[in-house]
Amino acid sequence: MNKDLHQLIQISNLDKEIDALEPQIELKRGELDKAIRSKESKNRELLALEEEKEGIKLQISRNNQVLQDMGAKLESVYKKISEVRSERELKALNVEEEIAKEQIAQANQEIQRLEGELDHKFGMQKSIQTAIAQLDETIKSLEGKVNEDIEEIKAQQHEIFDEKQKLIVVMDQKLIGFYEKVRKWAKNSSVVPVRKQACGGCFIRINDRVYAEIIQSNDIITCPHCGRILYIEES
Ligand SMILES: [Zn+2]
């Protein structure tokens, strides 16, 4: 195989190795990101519950106001009853008394219900706070480890990159330029083997004349169909 082609295959393999490490970084980050996002969403839940609690408290204070008003109302009714002069007047006052009592009972019932709801929201907040504390622990322990792991992977990438740079300086610069151009669209399948006389990138069959040229391997040959750089695998 000609030297240029051999070096190009090496370069392309090194590029593949560098790229293959990328998902590992993503994977490491993914776990941490997930914990951070989960914490953010729990914080939003907490805030929403706080707002709901405020709303309930407002309703409770409205009902307390009803209790106060109706208490005052009853007092005035009782006062009037003590000074009542006719049966008709007494009947009307009794009706007013009943209505006030009923409203008091209703308000009390409503307050009880609202307080139960408030307790429930409070309990939900507690359990969310516990979950947040656990997530904080997870985030803290992951942060250190993830950063360490990523640094390690990046160091590996760097090593491979250095190896690639060493190769590049001794190579034909025009060829490197050409390879980079192909790589822009073909990514990690820029330099592909020919298998069963078909391009290893687009899988279209290569005609006998081009195939013979690739076998001779005196030049850099590209696929007539897709433009990827081709080579014959050495057995
Ligand atoms: Zn092709």
XYZ file of N, CA and C and ligand atoms in Angstrom:
706
model
N 0.850 -1.196 0.000
C 0.000 0.000 0.000
C 0.890 1.251 0.000
N 0.466 2.255 -0.743
C 1.328 3.438 -0.760
C 1.298 4.169 0.585
N 2.416 4.872 0.838
C 2.652 5.440 2.167
C 1.565 6.469 2.534
N 1.227 7.324 1.559
C 0.206 8.353 1.807
C -1.103 7.740 2.290
N -1.502 6.715 1.552
C -2.776 6.075 1.870
C -2.717 5.438 3.262
N -1.584 4.789 3.523
C -1.407 4.138 4.819
C -1.526 5.157 5.952
N -0.888 6.321 5.763
C -0.943 7.368 6.788
C -2.364 7.927 6.943
N -3.017 8.045 5.780
C -4.383 8.576 5.799
C -5.315 7.652 6.602
N -5.114 6.358 6.419
C -5.925 5.387 7.178
C -5.642 5.539 8.671
N -4.373 5.738 8.994
C -3.989 5.941 10.408
C -4.672 7.174 10.986
N -4.593 8.270 10.199
C -5.226 9.521 10.640
C -6.715 9.296 10.869
N -7.335 8.646 9.907
C -8.784 8.450 10.012
C -9.124 7.562 11.210
N -8.271 6.603 11.498
C -8.497 5.762 12.687
C -8.346 6.565 13.975
N -7.371 7.473 13.975
C -7.166 8.306 15.170
C -8.366 9.237 15.373
N -8.859 9.790 14.263
C -10.053 10.650 14.362
C -11.231 9.865 14.931
N -11.357 8.643 14.482
C -12.453 7.789 14.980
C -12.301 7.560 16.482
N -11.066 7.326 16.902
C -10.818 7.086 18.333
C -11.178 8.317 19.159
N -10.796 9.485 18.644
C -11.115 10.735 19.365
C -12.635 10.886 19.478
N -13.317 10.666 18.357
C -14.779 10.815 18.351
C -15.471 9.799 19.243
N -14.893 8.595 19.281
C -15.526 7.527 20.069
C -15.541 7.874 21.554
N -14.623 8.755 21.971
C -14.566 9.128 23.388
C -15.635 10.167 23.745
N -16.124 10.856 22.722
C -17.109 11.926 22.948
C -18.381 11.428 23.663
N -18.988 10.333 23.157
C -20.195 9.843 23.847
C -19.931 9.438 25.290
N -18.694 9.032 25.565
C -18.364 8.663 26.951
C -18.450 9.881 27.853
N -17.983 11.021 27.298
C -18.081 12.277 28.064
C -19.552 12.621 28.283
N -20.328 12.504 27.207
C -21.763 12.812 27.291
C -22.443 11.938 28.345
N -22.047 10.660 28.330
C -22.635 9.693 29.261
C -22.348 10.106 30.705
N -21.100 10.482 30.934
C -20.700 10.890 32.295
C -21.481 12.130 32.713
N -21.584 13.064 31.775
C -22.292 14.306 32.087
C -23.781 14.039 32.272
N -24.288 13.101 31.480
C -25.723 12.810 31.459
C -26.283 12.521 32.833
N -25.571 11.695 33.569
C -26.053 11.291 34.892
C -26.149 12.509 35.821
N -25.118 13.338 35.743
C -25.089 14.544 36.579
C -26.192 15.513 36.146
N -26.304 15.712 34.823
C -27.335 16.614 34.303
C -28.724 16.171 34.748
N -28.920 14.858 34.715
C -30.223 14.318 35.083
C -30.546 14.679 36.541
N -29.561 14.517 37.399
C -29.770 14.827 38.817
C -30.040 16.318 38.998
N -29.301 17.152 38.250
C -29.486 18.609 38.369
C -30.877 19.012 37.882
N -31.268 18.441 36.743
C -32.603 18.771 36.199
C -33.694 18.308 37.156
N -33.494 17.141 37.714
C -34.475 16.591 38.640
C -34.616 17.509 39.859
N -33.487 18.025 40.335
C -33.526 18.939 41.479
C -34.278 20.227 41.118
N -33.996 20.729 39.930
C -34.677 21.954 39.495
C -36.186 21.759 39.447
N -36.589 20.609 38.928
C -38.025 20.377 38.813
C -38.660 20.209 40.200
N -37.917 19.604 41.121
C -38.430 19.468 42.495
C -38.563 20.846 43.153
N -37.603 21.715 42.867
C -37.678 23.064 43.428
C -38.894 23.814 42.902
N -39.191 23.578 41.618
C -40.383 24.225 41.048
C -41.651 23.687 41.708
N -41.684 22.365 41.957
C -42.837 21.758 42.631
C -43.027 22.386 44.012
N -41.902 22.571 44.685
C -41.921 23.150 46.025
C -42.537 24.548 46.008
N -42.121 25.307 45.015
C -42.597 26.681 44.874
C -44.097 26.706 44.573
N -44.522 25.797 43.699
C -45.937 25.721 43.333
C -46.769 25.364 44.557
N -46.256 24.437 45.378
C -46.971 24.045 46.599
C -47.068 25.224 47.563
N -45.989 26.019 47.616
C -45.977 27.189 48.494
C -47.093 28.150 48.089
N -47.223 28.339 46.778
C -48.282 29.232 46.274
C -49.661 28.677 46.620
N -49.807 27.361 46.436
C -51.094 26.731 46.758
C -51.411 26.899 48.241
N -50.384 26.769 49.080
C -50.579 26.937 50.516
C -51.043 28.362 50.844
N -50.428 29.315 50.171
C -50.828 30.717 50.398
C -52.301 30.915 50.060
N -52.700 30.291 48.933
C -54.102 30.380 48.505
C -55.033 29.787 49.555
N -54.642 28.642 50.118
C -55.471 27.980 51.129
C -55.549 28.846 52.391
N -54.400 29.417 52.772
C -54.373 30.269 53.972
C -55.320 31.465 53.811
N -55.345 31.982 52.599
C -56.229 33.119 52.322
C -57.689 32.693 52.514
N -58.023 31.502 52.002
C -59.391 30.995 52.149
C -59.741 30.775 53.621
N -58.761 30.296 54.389
C -59.008 30.084 55.823
C -59.302 31.419 56.510
N -58.512 32.438 56.151
C -58.729 33.722 56.822
C -60.079 34.336 56.409
N -60.510 34.048 55.181
C -61.837 34.530 54.762
C -62.930 33.867 55.600
N -62.750 32.565 55.818
C -63.736 31.837 56.629
C -63.715 32.288 58.076
N -62.533 32.641 58.575
C -62.441 33.173 59.934
C -63.181 34.503 60.056
N -63.097 35.254 58.978
C -63.815 36.533 58.949
C -65.324 36.282 59.043
N -65.785 35.241 58.302
C -67.204 34.867 58.351
C -67.593 34.516 59.782
N -66.712 33.743 60.447
C -66.998 33.347 61.832
C -67.160 34.575 62.725
N -66.253 35.531 62.528
C -66.303 36.750 63.339
C -67.596 37.525 63.097
N -67.897 37.700 61.800
C -69.097 38.465 61.437
C -70.352 37.797 61.982
N -70.412 36.483 61.815
C -71.606 35.766 62.260
C -71.714 35.738 63.783
N -70.557 35.712 64.449
C -70.541 35.780 65.918
C -71.145 37.098 66.382
N -70.738 38.159 65.717
C -71.261 39.485 66.066
C -72.754 39.557 65.763
N -73.087 38.932 64.638
C -74.490 38.926 64.227
C -75.352 38.219 65.294
N -74.872 37.047 65.730
C -75.610 36.271 66.742
C -75.801 37.088 68.020
N -74.694 37.731 68.411
C -74.757 38.544 69.626
C -75.874 39.586 69.546
N -75.934 40.244 68.381
C -76.942 41.292 68.230
C -78.351 40.674 68.178
N -78.450 39.478 67.564
C -79.754 38.801 67.520
C -80.217 38.454 68.941
N -79.261 37.905 69.765
C -79.623 37.531 71.129
C -80.058 38.740 71.942
N -79.359 39.837 71.671
C -79.706 41.064 72.397
C -81.143 41.486 72.056
N -81.443 41.415 70.742
C -82.791 41.783 70.292
C -83.835 40.826 70.867
N -83.460 39.498 70.941
C -84.413 38.517 71.469
C -84.766 38.853 72.929
N -83.731 39.298 73.663
C -83.993 39.619 75.077
C -84.941 40.817 75.225
N -85.027 41.614 74.171
C -85.902 42.800 74.255
C -87.145 42.636 73.397
N -87.419 41.411 72.941
C -88.491 41.197 71.961
C -89.865 41.531 72.557
N -90.775 42.044 71.659
C -92.068 42.434 72.168
C -93.217 41.630 71.544
N -92.968 41.080 70.365
C -94.073 40.314 69.768
C -93.600 38.945 69.293
N -94.574 38.038 69.160
C -94.304 36.674 68.685
C -93.713 36.710 67.280
N -94.225 37.626 66.454
C -93.796 37.734 65.068
C -92.334 38.157 64.981
N -92.020 39.104 65.824
C -90.631 39.611 65.888
C -89.686 38.484 66.318
N -90.118 37.693 67.308
C -89.304 36.590 67.816
C -89.043 35.565 66.714
N -90.085 35.265 65.945
C -89.956 34.287 64.852
C -88.913 34.745 63.843
N -89.007 36.029 63.469
C -88.061 36.587 62.489
C -86.630 36.514 63.032
N -86.484 36.822 64.327
C -85.147 36.777 64.935
C -84.612 35.348 65.007
N -85.503 34.397 65.268
C -85.104 32.987 65.292
C -84.583 32.523 63.937
N -85.258 33.008 62.898
C -84.798 32.671 61.542
C -83.380 33.226 61.318
N -83.187 34.487 61.727
C -81.850 35.110 61.584
C -80.794 34.321 62.363
N -81.199 33.867 63.555
C -80.292 33.087 64.414
C -79.888 31.787 63.714
N -80.909 31.111 63.132
C -80.646 29.840 62.451
C -79.670 30.025 61.288
N -79.933 31.101 60.525
C -79.081 31.356 59.362
C -77.635 31.607 59.797
N -77.458 32.422 60.830
C -76.106 32.736 61.323
C -75.416 31.471 61.820
N -76.142 30.639 62.544
C -75.571 29.395 63.075
C -75.138 28.456 61.948
N -76.000 28.426 60.944
C -75.690 27.552 59.811
C -74.414 28.021 59.109
N -74.309 29.331 58.955
C -73.105 29.870 58.299
C -71.855 29.609 59.131
N -72.002 29.681 60.444
C -70.873 29.393 61.331
C -70.448 27.935 61.188
N -71.450 27.049 61.159
C -71.153 25.624 61.014
C -70.435 25.367 59.685
N -70.946 26.006 58.652
C -70.343 25.828 57.320
C -68.901 26.319 57.290
N -68.701 27.507 57.883
C -67.348 28.085 57.884
C -66.396 27.203 58.673
N -66.877 26.680 59.791
C -66.037 25.788 60.608
C -65.651 24.534 59.843
N -66.647 23.998 59.140
C -66.408 22.789 58.357
C -65.369 23.072 57.256
N -65.548 24.225 56.634
C -64.655 24.610 55.539
C -63.230 24.814 56.071
N -63.121 25.453 57.227
C -61.797 25.677 57.821
C -61.122 24.342 58.113
N -61.905 23.405 58.637
C -61.364 22.092 58.955
C -60.843 21.408 57.677
N -61.654 21.502 56.623
C -61.257 20.888 55.350
C -59.973 21.546 54.818
N -59.953 22.888 54.875
C -58.803 23.627 54.343
C -57.533 23.326 55.149
N -57.709 23.169 56.457
C -56.538 22.872 57.285
C -55.981 21.492 56.970
N -56.903 20.571 56.680
C -56.468 19.237 56.252
C -55.669 19.318 54.960
N -56.180 20.139 54.031
C -55.505 20.317 52.747
C -54.122 20.944 52.956
N -54.085 21.910 53.859
C -52.825 22.592 54.165
C -51.801 21.586 54.718
N -52.280 20.724 55.608
C -51.416 19.681 56.184
C -50.878 18.770 55.087
N -51.780 18.418 54.182
C -51.396 17.526 53.086
C -50.291 18.163 52.224
N -50.491 19.440 51.891
C -49.482 20.158 51.083
C -48.158 20.241 51.843
N -48.276 20.466 53.125
C -47.082 20.568 53.957
C -46.305 19.236 53.928
N -47.062 18.143 54.047
C -46.440 16.818 53.989
C -45.755 16.582 52.648
N -46.427 17.010 51.571
C -45.837 16.861 50.236
C -44.530 17.638 50.149
N -44.551 18.855 50.691
C -43.330 19.674 50.678
C -42.199 18.985 51.437
N -42.561 18.401 52.562
C -41.547 17.707 53.371
C -40.880 16.604 52.557
N -41.713 15.803 51.885
C -41.133 14.668 51.154
C -40.321 15.163 49.951
N -40.748 16.272 49.349
C -39.963 16.848 48.240
C -38.624 17.373 48.776
N -38.683 17.992 49.945
C -37.436 18.505 50.536
C -36.458 17.377 50.831
N -37.005 16.239 51.273
C -36.144 15.072 51.524
C -35.504 14.612 50.218
N -36.336 14.574 49.158
C -35.821 14.148 47.853
C -34.741 15.108 47.351
N -34.958 16.405 47.578
C -33.971 17.406 47.148
C -32.652 17.210 47.900
N -32.764 16.933 49.195
C -31.550 16.720 49.997
C -30.776 15.518 49.457
N -31.531 14.467 49.075
C -30.869 13.281 48.521
C -30.211 13.609 47.181
N -30.923 14.395 46.363
C -30.363 14.789 45.061
C -29.106 15.629 45.246
N -29.136 16.495 46.259
C -27.955 17.319 46.552
C -26.743 16.438 46.835
N -26.993 15.391 47.621
C -25.917 14.441 47.930
C -25.386 13.805 46.645
N -26.338 13.335 45.829
C -25.969 12.682 44.564
C -25.163 13.644 43.688
N -25.666 14.874 43.574
C -24.987 15.870 42.724
C -23.571 16.129 43.232
N -23.479 16.270 44.561
C -22.172 16.564 45.146
C -21.166 15.444 44.843
N -21.626 14.214 45.053
C -20.689 13.099 44.851
C -20.393 12.899 43.359
N -21.415 13.159 42.515
C -21.202 12.985 41.064
C -20.267 14.051 40.510
N -20.460 15.284 40.965
C -19.684 16.402 40.428
C -18.191 16.120 40.450
N -17.735 15.724 41.621
C -16.311 15.435 41.761
C -15.883 14.320 40.826
N -16.656 13.241 40.844
C -16.272 12.064 40.080
C -16.377 12.316 38.570
N -17.478 12.943 38.169
C -17.686 13.191 36.735
C -16.566 14.063 36.176
N -16.245 15.128 36.905
C -15.178 16.010 36.425
C -13.861 15.256 36.285
N -13.600 14.403 37.264
C -12.373 13.608 37.241
C -12.373 12.693 36.015
N -13.488 11.991 35.828
C -13.601 11.053 34.704
C -13.468 11.777 33.367
N -14.111 12.941 33.273
C -14.076 13.687 32.013
C -12.651 14.163 31.727
N -11.986 14.616 32.777
C -10.589 15.042 32.603
C -9.752 13.893 32.047
N -10.011 12.698 32.571
C -9.270 11.520 32.151
C -9.529 11.226 30.666
N -10.790 11.280 30.291
C -11.156 11.009 28.894
C -10.542 12.072 27.979
N -10.595 13.320 28.449
C -10.030 14.407 27.643
C -8.524 14.248 27.474
N -7.895 13.755 28.527
C -6.448 13.511 28.445
C -6.168 12.442 27.392
N -7.029 11.424 27.362
C -6.884 10.369 26.347
C -7.038 10.962 24.954
N -8.056 11.801 24.814
C -8.289 12.448 23.512
C -7.069 13.259 23.093
N -6.522 13.955 24.063
C -5.365 14.794 23.797
C -4.183 13.984 23.294
N -3.993 12.847 23.942
C -2.902 11.952 23.564
C -3.056 11.515 22.104
N -4.264 11.119 21.787
C -4.539 10.665 20.411
C -4.349 11.833 19.442
N -4.801 12.995 19.869
C -4.669 14.183 19.036
C -3.195 14.501 18.757
N -2.381 14.374 19.801
C -0.940 14.614 19.635
C -0.339 13.640 18.619
N -0.771 12.393 18.750
C -0.294 11.356 17.837
C -0.659 11.739 16.401
N -1.889 12.238 16.266
C -2.372 12.644 14.945
C -1.544 13.817 14.410
N -1.267 14.787 15.279
C -0.486 15.949 14.852
C 0.906 15.543 14.362
N 1.505 14.564 15.076
C 2.834 14.099 14.696
C 2.808 13.509 13.293
N 1.733 12.787 13.005
C 1.576 12.186 11.685
C 1.358 13.261 10.621
N 0.520 14.212 10.965
C 0.138 15.248 10.002
C 1.345 16.030 9.495
N 2.267 16.364 10.404
C 3.400 17.196 9.977
C 4.290 16.503 8.942
N 4.307 15.175 8.979
C 5.167 14.484 8.004
C 4.386 14.103 6.737
N 3.119 14.425 6.718
C 2.305 14.023 5.559
C 2.187 15.110 4.519
N 1.727 14.688 3.351
C 1.459 15.614 2.256
C 0.291 16.528 2.686
N 0.542 17.829 2.798
C -0.457 18.762 3.325
C -1.693 18.872 2.440
N -1.458 18.737 1.142
C -2.574 18.805 0.199
C -3.539 17.654 0.474
N -2.948 16.493 0.727
C -3.750 15.301 0.983
C -4.546 15.454 2.279
N -3.878 16.015 3.293
C -4.572 16.261 4.569
C -5.743 17.207 4.348
N -5.480 18.244 3.557
C -6.529 19.214 3.233
C -7.699 18.527 2.552
N -7.379 17.637 1.631
C -8.422 16.914 0.909
C -9.218 16.018 1.873
N -8.476 15.325 2.720
C -9.114 14.438 3.710
C -10.066 15.225 4.621
N -9.620 16.383 5.091
C -10.458 17.200 5.974
C -11.741 17.632 5.280
N -11.588 17.887 3.981
C -12.750 18.306 3.189
C -13.786 17.177 3.124
N -13.294 15.972 2.842
C -14.202 14.813 2.775
C -14.826 14.575 4.155
N -13.990 14.733 5.175
C -14.428 14.458 6.544
C -15.565 15.380 6.987
N -15.604 16.561 6.379
C -16.651 17.515 6.740
C -18.048 16.907 6.570
N -18.186 16.120 5.512
C -19.523 15.525 5.322
C -19.553 14.026 5.621
N -18.415 13.358 5.373
C -18.429 11.896 5.549
C -18.067 11.471 6.975
N -17.657 12.457 7.798
C -17.292 12.201 9.211
C -16.333 11.011 9.339
N -16.742 10.029 10.129
C -15.839 8.915 10.392
C -15.851 7.831 9.318
N -16.536 8.099 8.219
C -16.464 7.125 7.120
C -15.820 7.804 5.908
N -14.810 8.643 6.173
C -14.146 9.366 5.083
C -13.176 8.475 4.321
N -12.537 7.570 5.065
C -11.601 6.627 4.446
C -12.178 5.238 4.685
N -12.626 4.592 3.614
C -13.340 3.319 3.809
C -12.746 2.189 2.965
N -12.831 0.979 3.459
C -12.325 -0.150 2.678
C -13.297 -0.539 1.561
N -12.722 -1.153 0.545
C -13.573 -1.699 -0.521
C -13.814 -3.163 -0.173
N -15.087 -3.540 -0.135
C -15.411 -4.936 0.170
C -16.323 -5.483 -0.907
N -15.958 -6.637 -1.400
C -16.711 -7.274 -2.503
C -16.887 -6.277 -3.639
N -15.813 -5.549 -3.913
C -15.759 -4.558 -4.994
C -16.839 -3.468 -4.853
N -17.210 -3.180 -3.607
C -18.167 -2.091 -3.376
C -17.576 -1.123 -2.360
N -17.925 0.160 -2.525
C -17.463 1.194 -1.597
C -17.988 0.886 -0.193
N -17.124 0.979 0.815
C -17.522 0.711 2.201
C -18.302 1.860 2.822
N -18.494 2.957 2.051
C -19.261 4.085 2.572
C -20.656 4.124 1.997
N -20.735 4.084 0.650
C -22.058 4.168 0.018
C -22.554 2.809 -0.464
N -21.666 1.821 -0.404
C -22.000 0.424 -0.750
C -22.370 0.207 -2.211
N -22.048 1.168 -3.044
C -22.312 1.007 -4.479
C -21.104 0.299 -5.112
N -21.392 -0.558 -6.066
C -20.342 -1.348 -6.698
C -19.410 -0.441 -7.502
N -18.117 -0.797 -7.458
C -17.110 -0.002 -8.176
C -16.752 -0.735 -9.463
N -16.645 0.012 -10.569
C -16.370 -0.678 -11.840
C -14.949 -1.251 -11.883
N -14.740 -2.153 -12.791
C -13.482 -2.913 -12.840
C -12.259 -2.019 -13.005
N -12.410 -0.960 -13.816
C -11.261 -0.099 -14.076
C -10.799 0.600 -12.794
N -11.737 1.241 -12.075
C -11.395 1.926 -10.821
C -10.895 0.911 -9.795
N -11.552 -0.244 -9.788
C -11.172 -1.283 -8.826
C -9.712 -1.696 -9.031
N -9.340 -1.837 -10.284
C -7.954 -2.201 -10.613
C -6.994 -1.115 -10.134
N -7.400 0.141 -10.299
C -6.561 1.266 -9.851
C -6.362 1.221 -8.331
N -7.454 0.918 -7.630
C -7.361 0.879 -6.154
C -6.409 -0.245 -5.738
N -6.527 -1.364 -6.434
C -5.678 -2.511 -6.091
C -4.203 -2.162 -6.310
N -3.913 -1.449 -7.397
C -2.533 -1.026 -7.646
C -2.064 -0.073 -6.551
N -3.025 0.745 -6.069
C -2.781 1.608 -4.928
C -1.597 2.569 -5.111
N -1.443 3.076 -6.309
C -0.385 4.060 -6.526
C -0.840 5.470 -6.206
N -2.132 5.665 -6.254
C -2.708 6.984 -6.045
C -3.791 6.916 -4.962
N -4.189 8.106 -4.527
C -5.351 8.154 -3.636
C -6.579 8.119 -4.537
N -7.388 7.100 -4.383
C -8.566 6.945 -5.236
C -9.828 7.202 -4.424
N -10.743 7.966 -5.017
C -12.011 8.196 -4.317
C -13.128 7.429 -5.014
N -14.175 7.174 -4.253
C -15.328 6.461 -4.802
C -15.975 7.332 -5.881
N -16.198 6.783 -7.083
C -16.808 7.577 -8.154
C -18.253 7.963 -7.833
N -18.849 7.280 -6.882
C -20.258 7.538 -6.555
C -20.427 8.543 -5.425
N -19.613 8.398 -4.372
C -19.825 9.276 -3.211
C -18.628 10.182 -2.908
N -17.458 9.828 -3.370
C -16.292 10.692 -3.138
C -15.460 10.336 -1.926
N -15.822 9.245 -1.223
C -14.999 8.839 -0.075
C -13.674 8.255 -0.574
N -12.668 8.329 0.303
C -11.360 7.796 -0.050
C -11.368 6.278 0.179
N -10.913 5.545 -0.836
C -11.026 4.082 -0.775
C -9.679 3.407 -0.595
N -9.724 2.240 0.029
C -8.509 1.414 0.111
C -8.909 -0.046 0.186
N -7.924 -0.911 -0.139
C -8.165 -2.344 -0.033
C -7.582 -2.814 1.295
N -8.379 -3.532 2.055
C -7.891 -4.025 3.346
C -6.795 -5.044 3.118
N -5.732 -4.940 3.910
C -4.660 -5.923 3.782
C -5.023 -7.132 4.615
N -4.909 -8.290 4.002
C -5.311 -9.489 4.737
C -4.191 -9.926 5.688
Zn -18.959 5.432 -2.247
